[in-house]
Amino acid sequence: MPAPGWNPRAAPTPPHPRTPRHDLSGPPPPFPDPPMPNSQPLPKGCARSGGPAPHAWGEPRRMGGTGDWGDGGVRGQGEDFMGRPDLPSFHYISNGQSLAFSSESGEVWKARRRLAQSALKSFSIAPSPTSSCSCLLEEHVSKEAEYLVTKFLQVMEEHKSFDLNQYVVVSVANVICAICFGKRYEHEDQELLRVVNLGQEFGEVAGSGHPTDFIPVLRYLPNRTLEAFKDINRRFNAFVQKIVQEHYSSFDKGHIRDITDSLIQHCQENSAGEDAHVKLSDEKIIHIVNDLFGAGFDTVATALSWSLMYVALYPDAQKKIHEELGDFVILALWKEPSAFRPERFLSASGTELNRAEGEKVLAFGLGRRRCLGETIGRWEIFLFLTTLLQQLHFSLRPGEPVDITPQYGLTMKYKKCEAFQIRQRFPEKSSL
């Protein structure tokens, strides 16, 4: 099977070649050498010595494995599973300085990651000075969710059915823009729409893989996909650089407005406790903001879109959610991995969250390379979904087949669907 390329978010990678293994007493399990065909099946005996870790090159397929592979197989071995290959295409993302798309894993990388996580969390849970919301994240998400309710009802009245994903991605992008840049855009703002399009283009091109990563000589031949990838990164870097320069010109250390201001302050003071040895240049600020934007955008938008698709496909599950929202909040968060059963994450009584099962959901990855924005991403998805489902009922146009086969990319999305229909649950309580 020919290798389509490598996707850093699709599955954990084997240990980096330079990373020492815990057990060197025997030969490692065989891995195919891309892009040569791999016609020999992996011997079952390898699972007894190397563990039930699936590995295959070829067209994307859904794979199921034993539960202890994703949990016990990785837990306690973070150093072994944090490696990334030094792929040539990574050097075009943030000039090779990306926290997510980089082979670096040393102390400086760890400190920069801690700094980015700290800044993201601080400006998410910080109290809102202008509203009754418990924190800034709730304020930003509430504004966008209320906008979506209004927009969905408006578009439904005009067209009777529609593709809701195009509106969801813009709202999610607006939340991370507010946290990173201190600015909420109008949804028709061309600058915001260009950034959203760049994010979608990046996911499509990066997810398809780059043959040049495995056949170096191809870098010297004309390559439209690679040139498009370079151009996407150049345009996004230019967008972030422009905003960072605007922040520098209006920076006030007594009034830190957003994550960008926080990073500028760290850069100027060069002091941040245990991370004081991490010197941030203007360029590195741009790279960190790039990573944070990506961490809070595509993964969240994809998870939210899938959630709305599933509640529309499974009205019984949606009804249970509506009942819970009208009574009291339960974190309704599996034996049949292909079945949609949100109750799998609850205890037998249905009143408590089964955390052991919940930890098997790897929407944000796992280990030391897990998504920077996982914490706020989960909060954001919860806030968006509860607001939308409190006020709206989602369905699909009767009689129209819907294809939810995952489409390969940086994150797995379903095909464009224009069959969504919504209605208000409580029209008499509407403020519209």
GROMACS .gro file of C-alpha atoms in nm:
model
  432
    1MET     CA    1   0.000   0.000   0.000
    2PRO     CA    2   0.146   0.340  -0.089
    3ALA     CA    3   0.197   0.582   0.197
    4PRO     CA    4  -0.031   0.887   0.183
    5GLY     CA    5   0.182   1.090   0.425
    6TRP     CA    6   0.203   1.138   0.797
    7ASN     CA    7  -0.054   1.318   1.007
    8PRO     CA    8   0.072   1.421   1.353
    9ARG     CA    9  -0.281   1.436   1.497
   10ALA     CA   10  -0.412   1.114   1.343
   11ALA     CA   11  -0.235   0.872   1.576
   12PRO     CA   12   0.055   0.851   1.821
   13THR     CA   13   0.390   0.803   1.653
   14PRO     CA   14   0.655   0.546   1.728
   15PRO     CA   15   0.934   0.667   1.955
   16HIS     CA   16   1.170   0.915   1.793
   17PRO     CA   17   1.486   0.743   1.662
   18ARG     CA   18   1.700   0.949   1.902
   19THR     CA   19   1.481   0.869   2.203
   20PRO     CA   20   1.610   0.579   2.416
   21ARG     CA   21   1.373   0.288   2.460
   22HIS     CA   22   1.289   0.134   2.798
   23ASP     CA   23   1.347  -0.220   2.675
   24LEU     CA   24   1.642  -0.286   2.445
   25SER     CA   25   1.663  -0.657   2.518
   26GLY     CA   26   1.504  -0.754   2.189
   27PRO     CA   27   1.455  -0.624   1.839
   28PRO     CA   28   1.187  -0.358   1.791
   29PRO     CA   29   0.863  -0.447   1.614
   30PRO     CA   30   0.897  -0.408   1.237
   31PHE     CA   31   0.775  -0.085   1.080
   32PRO     CA   32   0.742  -0.042   0.704
   33ASP     CA   33   0.977   0.195   0.528
   34PRO     CA   34   0.764   0.452   0.346
   35PRO     CA   35   0.690   0.488   0.066
   36MET     CA   36   0.770   0.128  -0.030
   37PRO     CA   37   0.469  -0.108  -0.045
   38ASN     CA   38   0.403  -0.311   0.267
   39SER     CA   39   0.258  -0.641   0.154
   40GLN     CA   40   0.364  -0.846   0.458
   41PRO     CA   41   0.116  -0.857   0.747
   42LEU     CA   42   0.251  -0.778   1.091
   43PRO     CA   43   0.305  -1.112   1.267
   44LYS     CA   44   0.063  -1.166   1.555
   45GLY     CA   45   0.355  -1.267   1.773
   46CYS     CA   46   0.478  -0.909   1.771
   47ALA     CA   47   0.178  -0.809   1.980
   48ARG     CA   48   0.297  -1.038   2.260
   49SER     CA   49   0.634  -0.864   2.283
   50GLY     CA   50   0.558  -0.515   2.155
   51GLY     CA   51   0.200  -0.475   2.277
   52PRO     CA   52  -0.122  -0.425   2.081
   53ALA     CA   53  -0.012  -0.105   1.908
   54PRO     CA   54  -0.165  -0.076   1.559
   55HIS     CA   55   0.059   0.053   1.281
   56ALA     CA   56  -0.018   0.061   0.911
   57TRP     CA   57   0.062   0.268   0.605
   58GLY     CA   58  -0.207   0.306   0.344
   59GLU     CA   59  -0.545   0.463   0.290
   60PRO     CA   60  -0.707   0.597   0.608
   61ARG     CA   61  -0.923   0.348   0.795
   62ARG     CA   62  -1.098   0.350   1.128
   63MET     CA   63  -0.906   0.127   1.365
   64GLY     CA   64  -1.007  -0.017   1.699
   65GLY     CA   65  -0.767  -0.145   1.958
   66THR     CA   66  -0.765  -0.267   2.313
   67GLY     CA   67  -0.832  -0.001   2.572
   68ASP     CA   68  -0.500  -0.050   2.751
   69TRP     CA   69  -0.303   0.055   2.444
   70GLY     CA   70  -0.416   0.418   2.455
   71ASP     CA   71  -0.403   0.432   2.834
   72GLY     CA   72  -0.160   0.195   2.999
   73GLY     CA   73   0.049   0.168   2.683
   74VAL     CA   74   0.131   0.539   2.687
   75ARG     CA   75   0.083   0.645   3.048
   76GLY     CA   76   0.416   0.659   3.228
   77GLN     CA   77   0.605   0.655   2.897
   78GLY     CA   78   0.556   1.017   2.795
   79GLU     CA   79   0.918   1.065   2.695
   80ASP     CA   80   0.901   0.769   2.454
   81PHE     CA   81   0.585   0.887   2.280
   82MET     CA   82   0.656   1.261   2.255
   83GLY     CA   83   0.895   1.236   1.961
   84ARG     CA   84   0.818   1.379   1.618
   85PRO     CA   85   1.007   1.303   1.298
   86ASP     CA   86   1.201   1.595   1.153
   87LEU     CA   87   0.987   1.627   0.840
   88PRO     CA   88   1.085   1.890   0.581
   89SER     CA   89   0.727   2.020   0.564
   90PHE     CA   90   0.744   2.113   0.935
   91HIS     CA   91   1.005   2.377   0.854
   92TYR     CA   92   0.744   2.581   0.666
   93ILE     CA   93   0.513   2.603   0.970
   94SER     CA   94   0.613   2.900   1.186
   95ASN     CA   95   0.958   2.882   1.025
   96GLY     CA   96   1.018   2.549   1.196
   97GLN     CA   97   0.948   2.693   1.543
   98SER     CA   98   0.599   2.549   1.596
   99LEU     CA   99   0.534   2.376   1.928
  100ALA     CA  100   0.300   2.124   1.765
  101PHE     CA  101   0.471   2.064   1.430
  102SER     CA  102   0.833   2.027   1.536
  103SER     CA  103   1.078   1.750   1.624
  104GLU     CA  104   1.202   1.953   1.924
  105SER     CA  105   1.130   1.812   2.269
  106GLY     CA  106   1.403   1.953   2.493
  107GLU     CA  107   1.386   2.177   2.798
  108VAL     CA  108   1.345   2.498   2.599
  109TRP     CA  109   1.054   2.346   2.405
  110LYS     CA  110   0.893   2.228   2.730
  111ALA     CA  111   0.931   2.571   2.890
  112ARG     CA  112   0.782   2.749   2.586
  113ARG     CA  113   0.490   2.505   2.591
  114ARG     CA  114   0.431   2.569   2.964
  115LEU     CA  115   0.436   2.942   2.897
  116ALA     CA  116   0.183   2.908   2.614
  117GLN     CA  117  -0.046   2.685   2.823
  118SER     CA  118  -0.027   2.923   3.117
  119ALA     CA  119  -0.115   3.226   2.904
  120LEU     CA  120  -0.404   3.042   2.738
  121LYS     CA  121  -0.549   2.923   3.068
  122SER     CA  122  -0.501   3.258   3.244
  123PHE     CA  123  -0.697   3.453   2.984
  124SER     CA  124  -0.968   3.188   2.969
  125ILE     CA  125  -1.050   3.168   3.340
  126ALA     CA  126  -0.983   3.535   3.419
  127PRO     CA  127  -1.293   3.714   3.558
  128SER     CA  128  -1.497   3.910   3.306
  129PRO     CA  129  -1.489   4.284   3.389
  130THR     CA  130  -1.789   4.373   3.173
  131SER     CA  131  -2.048   4.099   3.230
  132SER     CA  132  -2.194   3.864   3.489
  133CYS     CA  133  -2.023   3.564   3.330
  134SER     CA  134  -1.793   3.364   3.556
  135CYS     CA  135  -1.491   3.407   3.327
  136LEU     CA  136  -1.376   3.555   2.997
  137LEU     CA  137  -1.415   3.223   2.813
  138GLU     CA  138  -1.779   3.198   2.917
  139GLU     CA  139  -1.838   3.558   2.809
  140HIS     CA  140  -1.687   3.506   2.463
  141VAL     CA  141  -1.857   3.169   2.402
  142SER     CA  142  -2.194   3.297   2.523
  143LYS     CA  143  -2.184   3.586   2.277
  144GLU     CA  144  -2.100   3.356   1.988
  145ALA     CA  145  -2.353   3.088   2.086
  146GLU     CA  146  -2.633   3.346   2.109
  147TYR     CA  147  -2.529   3.476   1.768
  148LEU     CA  148  -2.550   3.122   1.628
  149VAL     CA  149  -2.901   3.074   1.768
  150THR     CA  150  -3.017   3.395   1.599
  151LYS     CA  151  -2.834   3.317   1.273
  152PHE     CA  152  -2.960   2.958   1.253
  153LEU     CA  153  -3.321   3.069   1.296
  154GLN     CA  154  -3.278   3.341   1.034
  155VAL     CA  155  -3.119   3.111   0.774
  156MET     CA  156  -3.373   2.836   0.846
  157GLU     CA  157  -3.659   3.076   0.779
  158GLU     CA  158  -3.503   3.185   0.450
  159HIS     CA  159  -3.380   2.852   0.311
  160LYS     CA  160  -3.568   2.578   0.508
  161SER     CA  161  -3.242   2.381   0.544
  162PHE     CA  162  -2.875   2.479   0.545
  163ASP     CA  163  -2.511   2.390   0.614
  164LEU     CA  164  -2.448   2.498   0.974
  165ASN     CA  165  -2.075   2.420   0.973
  166GLN     CA  166  -1.983   2.741   0.789
  167TYR     CA  167  -2.130   2.944   1.074
  168VAL     CA  168  -1.987   2.726   1.352
  169VAL     CA  169  -1.626   2.760   1.235
  170VAL     CA  170  -1.650   3.140   1.223
  171SER     CA  171  -1.791   3.157   1.576
  172VAL     CA  172  -1.521   2.927   1.714
  173ALA     CA  173  -1.253   3.132   1.537
  174ASN     CA  174  -1.398   3.446   1.691
  175VAL     CA  175  -1.359   3.302   2.042
  176ILE     CA  176  -0.988   3.232   2.000
  177CYS     CA  177  -0.941   3.571   1.831
  178ALA     CA  178  -1.092   3.739   2.137
  179ILE     CA  179  -0.861   3.547   2.373
  180CYS     CA  180  -0.543   3.587   2.164
  181PHE     CA  181  -0.600   3.932   2.015
  182GLY     CA  182  -0.858   4.093   2.245
  183LYS     CA  183  -1.086   4.155   1.948
  184ARG     CA  184  -1.424   4.018   1.845
  185TYR     CA  185  -1.490   4.046   1.472
  186GLU     CA  186  -1.821   4.087   1.296
  187HIS     CA  187  -1.899   3.761   1.118
  188GLU     CA  188  -1.893   3.931   0.779
  189ASP     CA  189  -1.551   4.085   0.845
  190GLN     CA  190  -1.328   3.994   0.551
  191GLU     CA  191  -1.013   3.968   0.765
  192LEU     CA  192  -1.178   3.710   0.991
  193LEU     CA  193  -1.316   3.516   0.694
  194ARG     CA  194  -0.970   3.509   0.532
  195VAL     CA  195  -0.821   3.364   0.852
  196VAL     CA  196  -1.094   3.099   0.872
  197ASN     CA  197  -1.033   3.004   0.509
  198LEU     CA  198  -0.658   2.983   0.576
  199GLY     CA  199  -0.721   2.747   0.866
  200GLN     CA  200  -0.938   2.522   0.651
  201GLU     CA  201  -0.687   2.527   0.365
  202PHE     CA  202  -0.407   2.438   0.607
  203GLY     CA  203  -0.602   2.139   0.739
  204GLU     CA  204  -0.678   2.010   0.390
  205VAL     CA  205  -0.322   2.045   0.259
  206ALA     CA  206  -0.143   1.928   0.575
  207GLY     CA  207  -0.379   1.635   0.619
  208SER     CA  208  -0.318   1.503   0.268
  209GLY     CA  209   0.052   1.451   0.342
  210HIS     CA  210   0.362   1.557   0.152
  211PRO     CA  211   0.554   1.300  -0.055
  212THR     CA  212   0.858   1.529  -0.020
  213ASP     CA  213   0.874   1.430   0.347
  214PHE     CA  214   0.972   1.077   0.241
  215ILE     CA  215   1.129   1.130  -0.102
  216PRO     CA  216   1.365   1.429  -0.051
  217VAL     CA  217   1.453   1.465  -0.419
  218LEU     CA  218   1.094   1.575  -0.490
  219ARG     CA  219   1.169   1.904  -0.314
  220TYR     CA  220   1.364   2.011  -0.620
  221LEU     CA  221   1.080   1.941  -0.863
  222PRO     CA  222   0.770   2.155  -0.929
  223ASN     CA  223   0.513   2.077  -0.662
  224ARG     CA  224   0.183   2.267  -0.653
  225THR     CA  225   0.072   2.120  -0.321
  226LEU     CA  226   0.396   2.214  -0.145
  227GLU     CA  227   0.390   2.566  -0.291
  228ALA     CA  228   0.030   2.607  -0.174
  229PHE     CA  229   0.134   2.490   0.173
  230LYS     CA  230   0.417   2.745   0.185
  231ASP     CA  231   0.183   3.021   0.071
  232ILE     CA  232  -0.079   2.937   0.336
  233ASN     CA  233   0.182   2.960   0.611
  234ARG     CA  234   0.325   3.285   0.473
  235ARG     CA  235  -0.017   3.448   0.467
  236PHE     CA  236  -0.109   3.337   0.817
  237ASN     CA  237   0.227   3.450   0.958
  238ALA     CA  238   0.172   3.789   0.796
  239PHE     CA  239  -0.173   3.815   0.958
  240VAL     CA  240  -0.040   3.738   1.307
  241GLN     CA  241   0.268   3.958   1.259
  242LYS     CA  242   0.046   4.254   1.173
  243ILE     CA  243  -0.159   4.210   1.491
  244VAL     CA  244   0.150   4.162   1.710
  245GLN     CA  245   0.298   4.487   1.575
  246GLU     CA  246  -0.030   4.667   1.651
  247HIS     CA  247  -0.012   4.534   2.006
  248TYR     CA  248   0.345   4.657   2.044
  249SER     CA  249   0.244   5.009   1.938
  250SER     CA  250  -0.039   5.023   2.196
  251PHE     CA  251   0.116   4.807   2.470
  252ASP     CA  252   0.059   4.919   2.829
  253LYS     CA  253   0.217   4.697   3.094
  254GLY     CA  254  -0.043   4.819   3.343
  255HIS     CA  255  -0.327   4.695   3.123
  256ILE     CA  256  -0.267   4.347   2.980
  257ARG     CA  257  -0.555   4.292   2.738
  258ASP     CA  258  -0.498   3.946   2.595
  259ILE     CA  259  -0.252   3.662   2.536
  260THR     CA  260  -0.046   3.864   2.289
  261ASP     CA  261   0.004   4.140   2.548
  262SER     CA  262   0.102   3.878   2.805
  263LEU     CA  263   0.370   3.735   2.576
  264ILE     CA  264   0.500   4.084   2.494
  265GLN     CA  265   0.528   4.157   2.865
  266HIS     CA  266   0.725   3.835   2.916
  267CYS     CA  267   0.948   3.927   2.623
  268GLN     CA  268   1.024   4.273   2.766
  269GLU     CA  269   1.072   4.171   3.127
  270ASN     CA  270   1.239   3.838   3.045
  271SER     CA  271   1.112   3.705   3.374
  272ALA     CA  272   0.853   3.436   3.429
  273GLY     CA  273   0.951   3.232   3.733
  274GLU     CA  274   1.063   2.885   3.639
  275ASP     CA  275   1.054   2.977   3.270
  276ALA     CA  276   1.288   3.274   3.307
  277HIS     CA  277   1.548   3.106   3.087
  278VAL     CA  278   1.308   3.110   2.793
  279LYS     CA  279   1.394   3.420   2.593
  280LEU     CA  280   1.111   3.525   2.365
  281SER     CA  281   1.190   3.722   2.052
  282ASP     CA  282   0.924   3.905   1.852
  283GLU     CA  283   0.937   3.619   1.603
  284LYS     CA  284   0.878   3.354   1.872
  285ILE     CA  285   0.576   3.548   2.001
  286ILE     CA  286   0.427   3.520   1.653
  287HIS     CA  287   0.499   3.146   1.645
  288ILE     CA  288   0.338   3.084   1.987
  289VAL     CA  289   0.028   3.284   1.890
  290ASN     CA  290   0.012   3.074   1.570
  291ASP     CA  291   0.009   2.756   1.781
  292LEU     CA  292  -0.249   2.889   2.024
  293PHE     CA  293  -0.481   2.994   1.743
  294GLY     CA  294  -0.456   2.648   1.589
  295ALA     CA  295  -0.509   2.481   1.928
  296GLY     CA  296  -0.829   2.673   1.989
  297PHE     CA  297  -0.978   2.664   1.642
  298ASP     CA  298  -0.985   2.356   1.418
  299THR     CA  299  -1.015   2.084   1.684
  300VAL     CA  300  -1.295   2.263   1.868
  301ALA     CA  301  -1.486   2.350   1.550
  302THR     CA  302  -1.461   1.989   1.426
  303ALA     CA  303  -1.577   1.839   1.758
  304LEU     CA  304  -1.868   2.082   1.775
  305SER     CA  305  -1.975   2.010   1.415
  306TRP     CA  306  -1.971   1.634   1.476
  307SER     CA  307  -2.170   1.679   1.797
  308LEU     CA  308  -2.445   1.870   1.617
  309MET     CA  309  -2.450   1.615   1.335
  310TYR     CA  310  -2.495   1.328   1.583
  311VAL     CA  311  -2.774   1.492   1.783
  312ALA     CA  312  -2.955   1.553   1.453
  313LEU     CA  313  -2.905   1.189   1.346
  314TYR     CA  314  -3.006   1.047   1.685
  315PRO     CA  315  -3.315   1.235   1.811
  316ASP     CA  316  -3.352   1.004   2.113
  317ALA     CA  317  -3.009   1.110   2.240
  318GLN     CA  318  -3.097   1.473   2.173
  319LYS     CA  319  -3.419   1.431   2.371
  320LYS     CA  320  -3.223   1.302   2.672
  321ILE     CA  321  -2.992   1.603   2.653
  322HIS     CA  322  -3.290   1.838   2.639
  323GLU     CA  323  -3.437   1.668   2.947
  324GLU     CA  324  -3.110   1.705   3.139
  325LEU     CA  325  -3.076   2.071   3.042
  326GLY     CA  326  -3.427   2.137   3.165
  327ASP     CA  327  -3.364   1.961   3.496
  328PHE     CA  328  -3.007   1.972   3.620
  329VAL     CA  329  -2.671   1.956   3.450
  330ILE     CA  330  -2.498   1.620   3.424
  331LEU     CA  331  -2.172   1.579   3.238
  332ALA     CA  332  -2.336   1.340   2.991
  333LEU     CA  333  -2.059   1.228   2.834
  334TRP     CA  334  -1.817   0.307   2.548
  335LYS     CA  335  -1.815  -0.137   2.441
  336GLU     CA  336  -1.936  -0.055   2.086
  337PRO     CA  337  -1.701   0.210   1.943
  338SER     CA  338  -1.902   0.250   1.621
  339ALA     CA  339  -2.231   0.314   1.802
  340PHE     CA  340  -2.340   0.658   1.914
  341ARG     CA  341  -2.407   0.605   2.286
  342PRO     CA  342  -2.332   0.913   2.495
  343GLU     CA  343  -2.455   0.731   2.807
  344ARG     CA  344  -2.145   0.509   2.789
  345PHE     CA  345  -1.957   0.772   2.987
  346LEU     CA  346  -2.196   0.760   3.285
  347SER     CA  347  -2.202   0.527   3.582
  348ALA     CA  348  -2.454   0.242   3.597
  349SER     CA  349  -2.695   0.469   3.784
  350GLY     CA  350  -2.662   0.737   3.516
  351THR     CA  351  -2.593   1.008   3.773
  352GLU     CA  352  -2.213   1.027   3.775
  353LEU     CA  353  -1.937   1.057   3.519
  354ASN     CA  354  -1.725   0.747   3.463
  355ARG     CA  355  -1.387   0.917   3.438
  356ALA     CA  356  -1.204   0.600   3.332
  357GLU     CA  357  -1.424   0.580   3.022
  358GLY     CA  358  -1.410   0.955   2.962
  359GLU     CA  359  -1.030   0.949   2.947
  360LYS     CA  360  -1.050   0.718   2.643
  361VAL     CA  361  -1.184   1.004   2.430
  362LEU     CA  362  -0.873   1.130   2.253
  363ALA     CA  363  -1.018   1.421   2.058
  364PHE     CA  364  -0.727   1.634   2.175
  365GLY     CA  365  -0.456   1.369   2.163
  366LEU     CA  366  -0.269   1.243   2.469
  367GLY     CA  367   0.068   1.254   2.636
  368ARG     CA  368   0.308   1.545   2.634
  369ARG     CA  369   0.215   1.638   2.278
  370ARG     CA  370  -0.156   1.666   2.350
  371CYS     CA  371  -0.337   1.971   2.219
  372LEU     CA  372  -0.237   2.295   2.390
  373GLY     CA  373  -0.598   2.406   2.407
  374GLU     CA  374  -0.755   2.088   2.547
  375THR     CA  375  -0.873   2.240   2.875
  376ILE     CA  376  -1.047   2.541   2.726
  377GLY     CA  377  -1.150   2.334   2.423
  378ARG     CA  378  -1.361   2.102   2.640
  379TRP     CA  379  -1.516   2.397   2.824
  380GLU     CA  380  -1.584   2.572   2.496
  381ILE     CA  381  -1.757   2.272   2.338
  382PHE     CA  382  -1.969   2.226   2.651
  383LEU     CA  383  -2.076   2.591   2.659
  384PHE     CA  384  -2.155   2.603   2.287
  385LEU     CA  385  -2.356   2.280   2.294
  386THR     CA  386  -2.556   2.359   2.607
  387THR     CA  387  -2.650   2.706   2.481
  388LEU     CA  388  -2.753   2.578   2.137
  389LEU     CA  389  -2.942   2.274   2.266
  390GLN     CA  390  -3.118   2.471   2.537
  391GLN     CA  391  -3.286   2.684   2.272
  392LEU     CA  392  -3.289   2.476   1.953
  393HIS     CA  393  -3.389   2.134   1.822
  394PHE     CA  394  -3.170   1.997   1.541
  395SER     CA  395  -3.284   1.761   1.267
  396LEU     CA  396  -3.213   1.670   0.905
  397ARG     CA  397  -3.433   1.718   0.600
  398PRO     CA  398  -3.664   1.410   0.585
  399GLY     CA  399  -3.586   1.156   0.315
  400GLU     CA  400  -3.245   1.296   0.229
  401PRO     CA  401  -2.953   1.056   0.285
  402VAL     CA  402  -2.659   1.198   0.479
  403ASP     CA  403  -2.304   1.070   0.433
  404ILE     CA  404  -2.103   1.103   0.756
  405THR     CA  405  -1.802   0.905   0.632
  406PRO     CA  406  -1.502   1.087   0.785
  407GLN     CA  407  -1.299   1.284   0.535
  408TYR     CA  408  -0.924   1.256   0.575
  409GLY     CA  409  -0.749   1.577   0.681
  410LEU     CA  410  -0.567   1.735   0.971
  411THR     CA  411  -0.885   1.656   1.165
  412MET     CA  412  -1.154   1.416   1.040
  413LYS     CA  413  -1.463   1.601   0.919
  414TYR     CA  414  -1.782   1.486   0.750
  415LYS     CA  415  -1.880   1.594   0.398
  416LYS     CA  416  -2.058   1.924   0.349
  417CYS     CA  417  -2.419   1.879   0.457
  418GLU     CA  418  -2.690   2.129   0.361
  419ALA     CA  419  -2.976   1.923   0.507
  420PHE     CA  420  -2.973   2.062   0.863
  421GLN     CA  421  -3.303   2.193   0.995
  422ILE     CA  422  -3.368   2.361   1.329
  423ARG     CA  423  -3.662   2.488   1.527
  424GLN     CA  424  -3.696   2.680   1.850
  425ARG     CA  425  -3.785   2.471   2.153
  426PHE     CA  426  -3.954   2.757   2.338
  427PRO     CA  427  -4.076   3.018   2.082
  428GLU     CA  428  -4.270   3.213   2.346
  429LYS     CA  429  -3.947   3.271   2.543
  430SER     CA  430  -3.753   3.400   2.244
  431SER     CA  431  -3.605   3.748   2.267
  432LEU     CA  432  -3.579   3.775   1.891
   0.00000   0.00000   0.00000
